[in-house]
Amino acid sequence: MKIRRNIIFALLAAAIVLLIPVGLMTGGVSISAYDALEALTAGGDSLTHFIVVESRLPAIVTALLGGAALSVAGLLMQTCFDNPLAGPSIMGISSGASVGVALVMMMFGSAMGTWGNLAVILGAMAGALSVLVLLLFFSGLVRSADVLLIVGILIGYLASSVITLLNFFGADRAVHSFVIWGMGSFDTVGLERLPLFSAAILVLLCLSMLYAKSLNALLFGSRYAESVGVSATKVRTALLCLAGGLTAVVTAWCGPIGFLGLVVPHIARMLLRTSNHFMLLPATALCGALLGLLCRILSASPAVSSGATVPVNAITPFIGVPVIIYVLLNRKKLLYFN
């Protein structure tokens, strides 16, 4: 069993390494492997260097980190709520970020000038953090994980209602911009903002890995967790903060990306055949990074997009829906959370 899991980890890592060159070559402008490698080593013409280094490389890194972040956030939520259908969007974090972006776009429209992207990011972060504060407040009042999950769903519904009203009363150009943002894209993090985005994601992922033992304890219920010295309430609050932070960062920069956080934890469990979070957390991160990169490649592929980048949210359902249907039909056989 251990050898099999090591092979799976190796195959996931190898697949990511093999897909990175494919991502560098894929796009509206065809670039060979040799030209891409030359551009990475500060050679080649200026146009190829710009496309590879300043456009496609940041998008690939963003897809890898964004996919890993959303997937780990989904795993934390599913274990925390003991619910296989929990995901980052369920908490309302994505909806909160969308409210922040909608407010910025409807209030300022095209008058934001060069500060437009920064204002959108700040608006998304503010909206996501506002919902997170609400969830933390209710987590102190509600002891049941199921009730807290319902609270998150209700907050998401309220946020969606606010977004609908803002779109109804907003200007046509602002509504169009918001709709484009809401489709999701890994191409929005430029080279200059990539270090900040990467640092935030990596710090939150590392902190999440530290909770593997507590997550394993939660699998057996709150009473068992308390008996082994794990405070279920404090751990759930910390997990909520980590999942919310990972979701907020990705949503702020890339828009609300659907399905990855819901689907990838199930794929990792089926591959490893275990719910041990010491192995499941890194496996989920690798699977999420791989699927995020695959979605980025498909969205930019000329065969799919005809020269334009297709929104990521148009790709993820084709991967996510079959997996979720399989999980629902075979839940007893899969023995999740056991």
JSON list of N, CA and C in Angstrom, two decimals, residues 23 109 122 152 293:
[
{"chain": "A", "resi": 23, "resn": "GLY", "atom": "N", "xyz": [1.94, 23.93, -21.30]},
{"chain": "A", "resi": 23, "resn": "GLY", "atom": "CA", "xyz": [1.31, 25.20, -21.00]},
{"chain": "A", "resi": 23, "resn": "GLY", "atom": "C", "xyz": [2.05, 26.38, -21.58]},
{"chain": "A", "resi": 109, "resn": "GLY", "atom": "N", "xyz": [-16.81, 52.04, -12.16]},
{"chain": "A", "resi": 109, "resn": "GLY", "atom": "CA", "xyz": [-16.88, 51.76, -13.59]},
{"chain": "A", "resi": 109, "resn": "GLY", "atom": "C", "xyz": [-15.54, 51.91, -14.28]},
{"chain": "A", "resi": 122, "resn": "LEU", "atom": "N", "xyz": [-8.68, 44.66, -3.97]},
{"chain": "A", "resi": 122, "resn": "LEU", "atom": "CA", "xyz": [-9.00, 45.10, -2.62]},
{"chain": "A", "resi": 122, "resn": "LEU", "atom": "C", "xyz": [-10.48, 44.90, -2.30]},
{"chain": "A", "resi": 152, "resn": "GLY", "atom": "N", "xyz": [-23.46, 29.32, 6.38]},
{"chain": "A", "resi": 152, "resn": "GLY", "atom": "CA", "xyz": [-22.63, 29.72, 5.25]},
{"chain": "A", "resi": 152, "resn": "GLY", "atom": "C", "xyz": [-23.40, 29.74, 3.95]},
{"chain": "A", "resi": 293, "resn": "LEU", "atom": "N", "xyz": [-3.79, 23.38, -13.69]},
{"chain": "A", "resi": 293, "resn": "LEU", "atom": "CA", "xyz": [-2.94, 23.57, -14.86]},
{"chain": "A", "resi": 293, "resn": "LEU", "atom": "C", "xyz": [-3.61, 23.01, -16.11]}
]
